[in-house]
């Protein structure tokens, strides 16, 4: 038996031994999952279907999920169920892919017969009501109890930054900025821009192509370069990468292209932090500025935190802290919430389905 204190201070001793609790961060690029049985993993948010019967024969399956789908993309149709941070609802196939992806991550957590599967799923700050509804429908199919909550809130919960703090989540599809004011943040406390890592990748690809005539570069390579060398501000050293120019190997200096493209997100981040700051009472603003939390894969861009601090230097003391584990910050917060708050109280925090 385990004792809990609910948000209203009520003690409950509901048995949870058979509950498989899951924290899921459904991202545009990657989905992170953590369970109360100490399992955690990251899966690329992509589902591949063989283009024809030959593909089915090679695979011996009708679908592939995650990194394997990307690897075998030459004979698969790839579906990314999330676009610009929200569930894609363009076709039945998109929804089917979302269902398959969610099922896959739940299966990886190895539920046992008789387990009550209870999951909290983080959705981007800007997900619409109908979008959350679609996701809940899928979740209801796969779990006994499920709830969707805003992703930056989950990060804040996991990092214990629930009051006088601002979360900046730099994802692949979006950058979400969320003001934490001691309650579950509503839509007015969150801002989202479609300028995440994917946006930088596109700009970097073009910048490198425009700088060197005949250079061979694609989006994937640009992303790899950004993930390895991405920085803002003064370079620690020049970024020279082996590429091919008109088919011949060449060492190409991409320092300026990497810096300029990574810096394109700074303006929006800083503007949105300034806008969110105005939601706090004046006497709380200095505390909020000392409590900026940077999460999401893009938070690994070198120098991003110090550059945000520098841009806000005329606001007094500003401190940006990196989330403990950028990849799992959302899933960790969701699991923490699922563990600390019994599922029967979840509807007080977000939209819930199941008994
Ligand atoms: N070391 C790194 N440096 C810079 N960017 C990185 C690094 N590692 C990962 N990224 C970028 O972070 C992004 C993925 O981050 P994350 O997993 O938080 O996104 P997501 O949750 O899938 O997206 P969203 O929150 O927008 O739905 C990608 O654009 C990836 O290229
Ligand atoms: Mg994310």
mmCIF file of C-alpha atoms and ligand atoms in Angstrom:
data_model
loop_
_atom_site.group_PDB
_atom_site.id
_atom_site.type_symbol
_atom_site.label_atom_id
_atom_site.label_comp_id
_atom_site.label_asym_id
_atom_site.label_seq_id
_atom_site.Cartn_x
_atom_site.Cartn_y
_atom_site.Cartn_z
ATOM 1 C CA UNK A 1 0.000 0.000 0.000
ATOM 2 C CA UNK A 2 1.161 3.487 -0.779
ATOM 3 C CA UNK A 3 -0.111 6.745 0.698
ATOM 4 C CA UNK A 4 -0.717 9.853 -1.364
ATOM 5 C CA UNK A 5 -1.585 13.426 -0.652
ATOM 6 C CA UNK A 6 -3.837 14.875 -3.338
ATOM 7 C CA UNK A 7 -3.825 18.465 -4.521
ATOM 8 C CA UNK A 8 -6.469 19.213 -1.891
ATOM 9 C CA UNK A 9 -4.383 17.663 0.849
ATOM 10 C CA UNK A 10 -6.592 14.548 1.012
ATOM 11 C CA UNK A 11 -4.809 11.333 1.952
ATOM 12 C CA UNK A 12 -5.630 8.248 -0.025
ATOM 13 C CA UNK A 13 -4.306 4.734 0.278
ATOM 14 C CA UNK A 14 -5.502 3.342 -2.998
ATOM 15 C CA UNK A 15 -3.586 0.237 -3.988
ATOM 16 C CA UNK A 16 -1.309 0.984 -6.917
ATOM 17 C CA UNK A 17 0.766 -2.217 -7.113
ATOM 18 C CA UNK A 18 -1.079 -3.322 -10.240
ATOM 19 C CA UNK A 19 -1.107 0.082 -11.822
ATOM 20 C CA UNK A 20 1.349 0.630 -14.631
ATOM 21 C CA UNK A 21 1.869 4.385 -14.488
ATOM 22 C CA UNK A 22 3.261 6.061 -17.590
ATOM 23 C CA UNK A 23 4.581 9.527 -18.343
ATOM 24 C CA UNK A 24 4.556 10.159 -22.076
ATOM 25 C CA UNK A 25 5.910 13.171 -23.935
ATOM 26 C CA UNK A 26 4.507 12.932 -27.428
ATOM 27 C CA UNK A 27 6.849 15.072 -29.489
ATOM 28 C CA UNK A 28 7.051 16.053 -33.141
ATOM 29 C CA UNK A 29 10.443 14.408 -33.532
ATOM 30 C CA UNK A 30 10.667 12.018 -30.615
ATOM 31 C CA UNK A 31 8.356 10.474 -28.068
ATOM 32 C CA UNK A 32 9.721 9.899 -24.585
ATOM 33 C CA UNK A 33 8.139 7.445 -22.174
ATOM 34 C CA UNK A 34 8.913 6.602 -18.550
ATOM 35 C CA UNK A 35 7.131 4.059 -16.353
ATOM 36 C CA UNK A 36 6.830 3.539 -12.607
ATOM 37 C CA UNK A 37 8.738 0.286 -13.164
ATOM 38 C CA UNK A 38 11.947 2.168 -13.877
ATOM 39 C CA UNK A 39 11.720 1.837 -17.649
ATOM 40 C CA UNK A 40 12.401 4.730 -19.964
ATOM 41 C CA UNK A 41 13.009 5.105 -23.671
ATOM 42 C CA UNK A 42 12.936 7.533 -26.570
ATOM 43 C CA UNK A 43 11.311 6.608 -29.882
ATOM 44 C CA UNK A 44 11.371 8.599 -33.119
ATOM 45 C CA UNK A 45 7.784 9.731 -33.703
ATOM 46 C CA UNK A 46 7.427 8.091 -37.084
ATOM 47 C CA UNK A 47 5.553 5.106 -38.507
ATOM 48 C CA UNK A 48 6.511 3.521 -41.832
ATOM 49 C CA UNK A 49 4.233 1.417 -44.039
ATOM 50 C CA UNK A 50 5.672 -0.675 -46.907
ATOM 51 C CA UNK A 51 4.859 0.902 -50.278
ATOM 52 C CA UNK A 52 3.915 -2.447 -51.770
ATOM 53 C CA UNK A 53 3.844 -6.170 -51.223
ATOM 54 C CA UNK A 54 7.615 -6.473 -51.808
ATOM 55 C CA UNK A 55 8.222 -4.268 -48.770
ATOM 56 C CA UNK A 56 5.841 -6.398 -46.708
ATOM 57 C CA UNK A 57 7.793 -9.467 -47.799
ATOM 58 C CA UNK A 58 11.195 -7.949 -46.926
ATOM 59 C CA UNK A 59 9.963 -6.789 -43.540
ATOM 60 C CA UNK A 60 7.637 -9.620 -42.744
ATOM 61 C CA UNK A 61 5.450 -6.935 -41.121
ATOM 62 C CA UNK A 62 2.987 -4.340 -42.296
ATOM 63 C CA UNK A 63 4.514 -1.469 -40.348
ATOM 64 C CA UNK A 64 7.706 -0.273 -38.705
ATOM 65 C CA UNK A 65 8.033 2.324 -35.970
ATOM 66 C CA UNK A 66 10.821 4.686 -34.931
ATOM 67 C CA UNK A 67 14.464 4.689 -36.009
ATOM 68 C CA UNK A 68 14.024 1.484 -38.051
ATOM 69 C CA UNK A 69 11.379 3.225 -40.175
ATOM 70 C CA UNK A 70 13.790 6.073 -40.950
ATOM 71 C CA UNK A 71 16.535 3.586 -41.790
ATOM 72 C CA UNK A 72 14.295 1.650 -44.210
ATOM 73 C CA UNK A 73 12.588 4.729 -45.650
ATOM 74 C CA UNK A 74 13.559 3.830 -49.245
ATOM 75 C CA UNK A 75 10.704 1.332 -49.438
ATOM 76 C CA UNK A 76 8.340 2.762 -46.843
ATOM 77 C CA UNK A 77 5.798 5.565 -46.735
ATOM 78 C CA UNK A 78 6.613 7.511 -43.578
ATOM 79 C CA UNK A 79 3.960 9.109 -41.381
ATOM 80 C CA UNK A 80 4.905 11.576 -38.661
ATOM 81 C CA UNK A 81 1.742 11.668 -36.526
ATOM 82 C CA UNK A 82 2.627 15.047 -35.063
ATOM 83 C CA UNK A 83 3.207 18.136 -37.100
ATOM 84 C CA UNK A 84 4.164 21.548 -35.770
ATOM 85 C CA UNK A 85 3.775 20.027 -32.338
ATOM 86 C CA UNK A 86 0.146 18.883 -32.659
ATOM 87 C CA UNK A 87 -1.571 15.680 -33.701
ATOM 88 C CA UNK A 88 -1.969 15.591 -37.462
ATOM 89 C CA UNK A 89 -5.587 14.973 -38.410
ATOM 90 C CA UNK A 90 -5.231 15.277 -42.175
ATOM 91 C CA UNK A 91 -6.165 11.663 -42.912
ATOM 92 C CA UNK A 92 -7.231 8.423 -41.279
ATOM 93 C CA UNK A 93 -3.730 7.151 -41.941
ATOM 94 C CA UNK A 94 -2.279 9.961 -39.792
ATOM 95 C CA UNK A 95 -4.558 9.012 -36.922
ATOM 96 C CA UNK A 96 -3.769 5.348 -37.412
ATOM 97 C CA UNK A 97 -0.065 6.189 -37.240
ATOM 98 C CA UNK A 98 -0.636 8.108 -33.984
ATOM 99 C CA UNK A 99 -2.462 5.070 -32.600
ATOM 100 C CA UNK A 100 0.373 2.745 -33.651
ATOM 101 C CA UNK A 101 3.029 5.017 -32.160
ATOM 102 C CA UNK A 102 1.265 5.286 -28.823
ATOM 103 C CA UNK A 103 0.587 1.548 -28.764
ATOM 104 C CA UNK A 104 4.243 0.885 -29.516
ATOM 105 C CA UNK A 105 5.542 3.016 -26.630
ATOM 106 C CA UNK A 106 3.039 1.447 -24.227
ATOM 107 C CA UNK A 107 4.072 -2.054 -25.379
ATOM 108 C CA UNK A 108 7.724 -1.160 -24.770
ATOM 109 C CA UNK A 109 6.773 -0.626 -21.115
ATOM 110 C CA UNK A 110 5.710 -4.296 -21.015
ATOM 111 C CA UNK A 111 2.275 -4.161 -19.379
ATOM 112 C CA UNK A 112 1.341 -7.454 -17.746
ATOM 113 C CA UNK A 113 -2.056 -9.111 -17.846
ATOM 114 C CA UNK A 114 -4.315 -7.503 -15.261
ATOM 115 C CA UNK A 115 -2.313 -4.254 -15.101
ATOM 116 C CA UNK A 116 -4.299 -1.076 -14.984
ATOM 117 C CA UNK A 117 -2.550 1.176 -17.472
ATOM 118 C CA UNK A 118 -2.698 4.822 -16.409
ATOM 119 C CA UNK A 119 -0.851 7.364 -18.508
ATOM 120 C CA UNK A 120 -0.308 11.096 -18.549
ATOM 121 C CA UNK A 121 0.484 12.448 -21.986
ATOM 122 C CA UNK A 122 2.057 15.818 -22.598
ATOM 123 C CA UNK A 123 0.728 17.755 -25.541
ATOM 124 C CA UNK A 124 2.129 21.007 -26.843
ATOM 125 C CA UNK A 125 0.865 24.206 -25.312
ATOM 126 C CA UNK A 126 -0.968 25.156 -28.481
ATOM 127 C CA UNK A 127 -2.897 21.898 -29.060
ATOM 128 C CA UNK A 128 -6.538 22.729 -29.701
ATOM 129 C CA UNK A 129 -9.458 21.240 -27.776
ATOM 130 C CA UNK A 130 -10.443 19.066 -30.746
ATOM 131 C CA UNK A 131 -6.867 17.963 -31.138
ATOM 132 C CA UNK A 132 -6.637 16.931 -27.502
ATOM 133 C CA UNK A 133 -9.977 15.157 -27.948
ATOM 134 C CA UNK A 134 -8.622 13.105 -30.852
ATOM 135 C CA UNK A 135 -5.596 12.133 -28.830
ATOM 136 C CA UNK A 136 -7.735 11.159 -25.859
ATOM 137 C CA UNK A 137 -9.868 8.957 -28.097
ATOM 138 C CA UNK A 138 -6.750 7.101 -29.172
ATOM 139 C CA UNK A 139 -5.468 6.940 -25.594
ATOM 140 C CA UNK A 140 -8.803 5.607 -24.332
ATOM 141 C CA UNK A 141 -8.430 2.703 -26.702
ATOM 142 C CA UNK A 142 -5.027 1.796 -25.317
ATOM 143 C CA UNK A 143 -5.111 2.687 -21.630
ATOM 144 C CA UNK A 144 -7.490 2.322 -18.708
ATOM 145 C CA UNK A 145 -7.068 5.910 -17.596
ATOM 146 C CA UNK A 146 -5.377 8.645 -19.581
ATOM 147 C CA UNK A 147 -4.968 12.370 -19.269
ATOM 148 C CA UNK A 148 -3.508 15.013 -21.530
ATOM 149 C CA UNK A 149 -1.739 18.013 -20.028
ATOM 150 C CA UNK A 150 0.329 20.789 -21.496
ATOM 151 C CA UNK A 151 3.917 19.793 -22.126
ATOM 152 C CA UNK A 152 5.640 22.844 -20.557
ATOM 153 C CA UNK A 153 3.556 22.274 -17.415
ATOM 154 C CA UNK A 154 4.895 18.725 -17.205
ATOM 155 C CA UNK A 155 8.453 20.036 -17.466
ATOM 156 C CA UNK A 156 7.731 22.563 -14.693
ATOM 157 C CA UNK A 157 6.207 19.852 -12.507
ATOM 158 C CA UNK A 158 9.193 17.562 -12.995
ATOM 159 C CA UNK A 159 11.687 20.307 -12.192
ATOM 160 C CA UNK A 160 9.707 21.544 -9.181
ATOM 161 C CA UNK A 161 9.252 24.984 -10.711
ATOM 162 C CA UNK A 162 5.564 25.434 -10.121
ATOM 163 C CA UNK A 163 5.532 29.049 -8.992
ATOM 164 C CA UNK A 164 7.284 32.185 -10.229
ATOM 165 C CA UNK A 165 9.092 30.376 -13.003
ATOM 166 C CA UNK A 166 9.079 30.421 -16.797
ATOM 167 C CA UNK A 167 9.642 27.253 -18.831
ATOM 168 C CA UNK A 168 11.170 27.489 -22.312
ATOM 169 C CA UNK A 169 10.814 24.208 -24.222
ATOM 170 C CA UNK A 170 12.789 24.179 -27.475
ATOM 171 C CA UNK A 171 11.369 21.204 -29.386
ATOM 172 C CA UNK A 172 11.598 20.101 -32.999
ATOM 173 C CA UNK A 173 8.295 21.627 -34.132
ATOM 174 C CA UNK A 174 7.710 24.420 -31.665
ATOM 175 C CA UNK A 175 9.229 26.550 -28.958
ATOM 176 C CA UNK A 176 6.814 26.810 -26.042
ATOM 177 C CA UNK A 177 7.162 29.421 -23.340
ATOM 178 C CA UNK A 178 5.006 28.950 -20.258
ATOM 179 C CA UNK A 179 4.515 31.074 -17.153
ATOM 180 C CA UNK A 180 4.151 29.043 -13.963
ATOM 181 C CA UNK A 181 2.129 30.918 -11.374
ATOM 182 C CA UNK A 182 1.248 28.265 -8.821
ATOM 183 C CA UNK A 183 -1.681 26.793 -10.774
ATOM 184 C CA UNK A 184 -2.142 24.609 -13.840
ATOM 185 C CA UNK A 185 -1.369 27.070 -16.650
ATOM 186 C CA UNK A 186 -4.244 27.958 -18.946
ATOM 187 C CA UNK A 187 -3.896 28.985 -22.595
ATOM 188 C CA UNK A 188 -3.206 32.608 -21.563
ATOM 189 C CA UNK A 189 -0.044 31.496 -19.734
ATOM 190 C CA UNK A 190 1.530 29.784 -22.744
ATOM 191 C CA UNK A 191 2.951 30.978 -26.031
ATOM 192 C CA UNK A 192 4.119 28.832 -28.878
ATOM 193 C CA UNK A 193 6.062 29.620 -32.056
ATOM 194 C CA UNK A 194 6.625 27.287 -34.971
ATOM 195 C CA UNK A 195 10.377 27.791 -34.868
ATOM 196 C CA UNK A 196 11.832 24.716 -33.253
ATOM 197 C CA UNK A 197 14.772 22.602 -34.341
ATOM 198 C CA UNK A 198 13.169 21.666 -37.678
ATOM 199 C CA UNK A 199 13.051 25.327 -38.606
ATOM 200 C CA UNK A 200 16.759 25.759 -37.836
ATOM 201 C CA UNK A 201 17.585 22.633 -39.885
ATOM 202 C CA UNK A 202 15.843 24.087 -42.951
ATOM 203 C CA UNK A 203 17.676 27.403 -42.620
ATOM 204 C CA UNK A 204 21.034 25.701 -42.050
ATOM 205 C CA UNK A 205 20.611 23.497 -45.103
ATOM 206 C CA UNK A 206 19.944 26.575 -47.273
ATOM 207 C CA UNK A 207 22.727 28.630 -45.664
ATOM 208 C CA UNK A 208 25.352 25.945 -46.343
ATOM 209 C CA UNK A 209 24.092 25.388 -49.888
ATOM 210 C CA UNK A 210 24.175 29.120 -50.618
ATOM 211 C CA UNK A 211 27.692 29.556 -49.201
ATOM 212 C CA UNK A 212 29.439 26.906 -51.291
ATOM 213 C CA UNK A 213 28.471 26.287 -54.876
ATOM 214 C CA UNK A 214 28.099 22.592 -55.658
ATOM 215 C CA UNK A 215 28.091 21.520 -51.995
ATOM 216 C CA UNK A 216 25.978 18.444 -51.270
ATOM 217 C CA UNK A 217 23.776 18.954 -48.234
ATOM 218 C CA UNK A 218 20.306 17.822 -47.216
ATOM 219 C CA UNK A 219 18.019 18.404 -44.255
ATOM 220 C CA UNK A 220 19.159 15.317 -42.399
ATOM 221 C CA UNK A 221 22.828 16.249 -42.692
ATOM 222 C CA UNK A 222 22.062 19.819 -41.625
ATOM 223 C CA UNK A 223 20.296 18.449 -38.543
ATOM 224 C CA UNK A 224 23.256 16.206 -37.726
ATOM 225 C CA UNK A 225 25.649 19.168 -37.995
ATOM 226 C CA UNK A 226 23.384 21.294 -35.781
ATOM 227 C CA UNK A 227 23.074 18.564 -33.134
ATOM 228 C CA UNK A 228 26.833 18.066 -33.040
ATOM 229 C CA UNK A 229 28.040 21.664 -33.287
ATOM 230 C CA UNK A 230 25.019 23.944 -32.714
ATOM 231 C CA UNK A 231 25.956 27.125 -30.810
ATOM 232 C CA UNK A 232 25.045 30.786 -30.395
ATOM 233 C CA UNK A 233 27.362 33.693 -29.573
ATOM 234 C CA UNK A 234 31.115 33.485 -29.872
ATOM 235 C CA UNK A 235 32.382 30.173 -31.308
ATOM 236 C CA UNK A 236 34.693 28.145 -29.075
ATOM 237 C CA UNK A 237 36.379 26.992 -32.282
ATOM 238 C CA UNK A 238 35.605 26.944 -35.970
ATOM 239 C CA UNK A 239 33.141 24.317 -37.168
ATOM 240 C CA UNK A 240 34.705 22.493 -40.092
ATOM 241 C CA UNK A 241 32.831 19.484 -41.446
ATOM 242 C CA UNK A 242 33.688 16.931 -44.132
ATOM 243 C CA UNK A 243 31.186 17.344 -46.989
ATOM 244 C CA UNK A 244 31.297 16.796 -50.757
ATOM 245 C CA UNK A 245 31.512 19.563 -53.334
ATOM 246 C CA UNK A 246 30.514 18.374 -56.807
ATOM 247 C CA UNK A 247 31.177 14.839 -55.634
ATOM 248 C CA UNK A 248 34.682 15.534 -54.285
ATOM 249 C CA UNK A 249 35.396 15.394 -50.543
ATOM 250 C CA UNK A 250 36.040 18.800 -48.986
ATOM 251 C CA UNK A 251 36.402 20.249 -45.490
ATOM 252 C CA UNK A 252 33.839 23.008 -45.276
ATOM 253 C CA UNK A 253 33.836 25.791 -42.673
ATOM 254 C CA UNK A 254 30.212 26.170 -41.584
ATOM 255 C CA UNK A 255 30.868 28.199 -38.408
ATOM 256 C CA UNK A 256 28.972 31.300 -39.501
ATOM 257 C CA UNK A 257 26.058 29.335 -41.003
ATOM 258 C CA UNK A 258 25.623 27.344 -37.767
ATOM 259 C CA UNK A 259 25.834 30.439 -35.565
ATOM 260 C CA UNK A 260 23.466 32.594 -37.624
ATOM 261 C CA UNK A 261 20.809 29.899 -38.029
ATOM 262 C CA UNK A 262 20.875 28.803 -34.373
ATOM 263 C CA UNK A 263 20.549 32.444 -33.335
ATOM 264 C CA UNK A 264 17.333 32.873 -35.343
ATOM 265 C CA UNK A 265 15.281 31.460 -32.454
ATOM 266 C CA UNK A 266 16.666 33.875 -29.849
ATOM 267 C CA UNK A 267 14.462 36.834 -30.751
ATOM 268 C CA UNK A 268 11.204 34.870 -30.369
ATOM 269 C CA UNK A 269 12.316 33.212 -27.141
ATOM 270 C CA UNK A 270 13.246 36.523 -25.553
ATOM 271 C CA UNK A 271 10.116 38.330 -26.785
ATOM 272 C CA UNK A 272 7.863 35.581 -25.443
ATOM 273 C CA UNK A 273 9.681 35.494 -22.099
ATOM 274 C CA UNK A 274 9.104 39.271 -21.851
ATOM 275 C CA UNK A 275 5.407 38.822 -22.646
ATOM 276 C CA UNK A 276 4.981 36.019 -20.124
ATOM 277 C CA UNK A 277 6.823 38.066 -17.497
ATOM 278 C CA UNK A 278 4.068 40.677 -17.585
ATOM 279 C CA UNK A 279 1.597 38.072 -16.294
ATOM 280 C CA UNK A 280 3.375 37.992 -12.939
ATOM 281 C CA UNK A 281 2.740 40.517 -10.210
ATOM 282 C CA UNK A 282 5.561 43.081 -10.243
ATOM 283 C CA UNK A 283 6.912 41.869 -6.903
ATOM 284 C CA UNK A 284 7.217 38.317 -8.315
ATOM 285 C CA UNK A 285 8.929 39.261 -11.571
ATOM 286 C CA UNK A 286 12.506 39.209 -10.297
ATOM 287 C CA UNK A 287 11.937 35.704 -8.878
ATOM 288 C CA UNK A 288 10.455 34.553 -12.207
ATOM 289 C CA UNK A 289 13.460 35.958 -14.086
ATOM 290 C CA UNK A 290 15.802 34.055 -11.794
ATOM 291 C CA UNK A 291 13.806 30.891 -12.561
ATOM 292 C CA UNK A 292 13.931 30.461 -16.337
ATOM 293 C CA UNK A 293 14.034 26.748 -17.175
ATOM 294 C CA UNK A 294 15.334 25.623 -20.567
ATOM 295 C CA UNK A 295 14.190 22.183 -21.800
ATOM 296 C CA UNK A 296 13.672 20.217 -25.032
ATOM 297 C CA UNK A 297 16.328 18.882 -27.413
ATOM 298 C CA UNK A 298 17.110 22.391 -28.657
ATOM 299 C CA UNK A 299 18.202 23.437 -25.175
ATOM 300 C CA UNK A 300 21.472 21.681 -25.991
ATOM 301 C CA UNK A 301 22.471 24.427 -28.416
ATOM 302 C CA UNK A 302 25.645 25.706 -26.769
ATOM 303 C CA UNK A 303 25.437 29.153 -25.242
ATOM 304 C CA UNK A 304 21.640 29.434 -25.562
ATOM 305 C CA UNK A 305 21.043 29.942 -21.837
ATOM 306 C CA UNK A 306 23.742 32.603 -21.427
ATOM 307 C CA UNK A 307 22.595 34.385 -24.574
ATOM 308 C CA UNK A 308 19.007 34.567 -23.238
ATOM 309 C CA UNK A 309 20.393 35.979 -19.992
ATOM 310 C CA UNK A 310 22.445 38.539 -21.940
ATOM 311 C CA UNK A 311 19.447 39.641 -24.048
ATOM 312 C CA UNK A 312 17.486 40.254 -20.848
ATOM 313 C CA UNK A 313 20.321 41.951 -18.961
ATOM 314 C CA UNK A 314 18.411 45.228 -18.601
ATOM 315 C CA UNK A 315 15.736 43.359 -16.601
ATOM 316 C CA UNK A 316 18.040 42.791 -13.625
ATOM 317 C CA UNK A 317 19.264 39.409 -12.443
ATOM 318 C CA UNK A 318 18.268 36.701 -14.929
ATOM 319 C CA UNK A 319 19.150 33.039 -14.496
ATOM 320 C CA UNK A 320 18.534 30.290 -17.028
ATOM 321 C CA UNK A 321 18.776 26.721 -15.711
ATOM 322 C CA UNK A 322 18.963 23.712 -18.013
ATOM 323 C CA UNK A 323 16.400 21.002 -17.230
ATOM 324 C CA UNK A 324 18.058 17.961 -15.627
ATOM 325 C CA UNK A 325 17.583 15.659 -18.593
ATOM 326 C CA UNK A 326 16.462 17.582 -21.670
ATOM 327 C CA UNK A 327 15.181 14.474 -23.490
ATOM 328 C CA UNK A 328 13.103 13.149 -20.596
ATOM 329 C CA UNK A 329 12.156 16.353 -18.751
ATOM 330 C CA UNK A 330 8.546 16.198 -20.002
ATOM 331 C CA UNK A 331 8.046 12.449 -19.516
ATOM 332 C CA UNK A 332 9.681 12.615 -16.103
ATOM 333 C CA UNK A 333 7.308 15.376 -14.989
ATOM 334 C CA UNK A 334 4.314 13.436 -16.311
ATOM 335 C CA UNK A 335 5.370 10.291 -14.457
ATOM 336 C CA UNK A 336 6.009 12.280 -11.282
ATOM 337 C CA UNK A 337 2.512 13.731 -11.516
ATOM 338 C CA UNK A 338 1.017 10.289 -12.235
ATOM 339 C CA UNK A 339 2.820 8.887 -9.201
ATOM 340 C CA UNK A 340 1.987 11.698 -6.818
ATOM 341 C CA UNK A 341 -1.630 12.254 -7.764
ATOM 342 C CA UNK A 342 -3.960 9.223 -7.834
ATOM 343 C CA UNK A 343 -5.647 8.783 -11.229
ATOM 344 C CA UNK A 344 -9.122 9.488 -9.805
ATOM 345 C CA UNK A 345 -8.027 13.098 -9.259
ATOM 346 C CA UNK A 346 -6.487 13.632 -12.666
ATOM 347 C CA UNK A 347 -9.476 15.458 -14.092
ATOM 348 C CA UNK A 348 -8.618 18.359 -11.772
ATOM 349 C CA UNK A 349 -5.415 18.922 -13.746
ATOM 350 C CA UNK A 350 -6.212 18.157 -17.369
ATOM 351 C CA UNK A 351 -8.609 16.349 -19.702
ATOM 352 C CA UNK A 352 -9.069 12.740 -18.612
ATOM 353 C CA UNK A 353 -10.666 9.590 -20.013
ATOM 354 C CA UNK A 354 -11.319 6.289 -18.296
ATOM 355 C CA UNK A 355 -12.700 5.308 -14.920
HETATM 356 N N1 LIG B 1 22.673 18.483 -29.220
HETATM 357 C C1 LIG B 1 21.694 19.163 -29.822
HETATM 358 N N2 LIG B 1 21.894 20.440 -30.236
HETATM 359 C C2 LIG B 1 20.918 21.123 -30.868
HETATM 360 N N3 LIG B 1 19.693 20.625 -31.131
HETATM 361 C C3 LIG B 1 19.448 19.360 -30.734
HETATM 362 C C4 LIG B 1 20.410 18.573 -30.075
HETATM 363 N N4 LIG B 1 19.857 17.349 -29.815
HETATM 364 C C5 LIG B 1 18.605 17.379 -30.304
HETATM 365 N N5 LIG B 1 18.361 18.591 -30.871
HETATM 366 C C6 LIG B 1 17.140 19.002 -31.558
HETATM 367 O O1 LIG B 1 16.063 18.979 -30.650
HETATM 368 C C7 LIG B 1 14.855 18.704 -31.385
HETATM 369 C C8 LIG B 1 14.125 17.568 -30.726
HETATM 370 O O2 LIG B 1 13.839 17.957 -29.420
HETATM 371 P P1 LIG B 1 12.599 17.336 -28.651
HETATM 372 O O3 LIG B 1 12.734 15.860 -28.599
HETATM 373 O O4 LIG B 1 12.485 18.098 -27.375
HETATM 374 O O5 LIG B 1 11.425 17.738 -29.665
HETATM 375 P P2 LIG B 1 9.944 17.180 -29.731
HETATM 376 O O6 LIG B 1 9.425 17.074 -28.329
HETATM 377 O O7 LIG B 1 9.915 15.969 -30.572
HETATM 378 O O8 LIG B 1 9.222 18.369 -30.512
HETATM 379 P P3 LIG B 1 7.967 19.269 -30.084
HETATM 380 O O9 LIG B 1 8.109 19.541 -28.612
HETATM 381 O O10 LIG B 1 8.107 20.500 -30.916
HETATM 382 O O11 LIG B 1 6.780 18.457 -30.423
HETATM 383 C C9 LIG B 1 15.270 18.351 -32.808
HETATM 384 O O12 LIG B 1 15.079 19.468 -33.641
HETATM 385 C C10 LIG B 1 16.747 18.037 -32.647
HETATM 386 O O13 LIG B 1 17.478 18.282 -33.838
HETATM 387 MG MG1 LIG B 2 8.547 18.365 -27.036
#
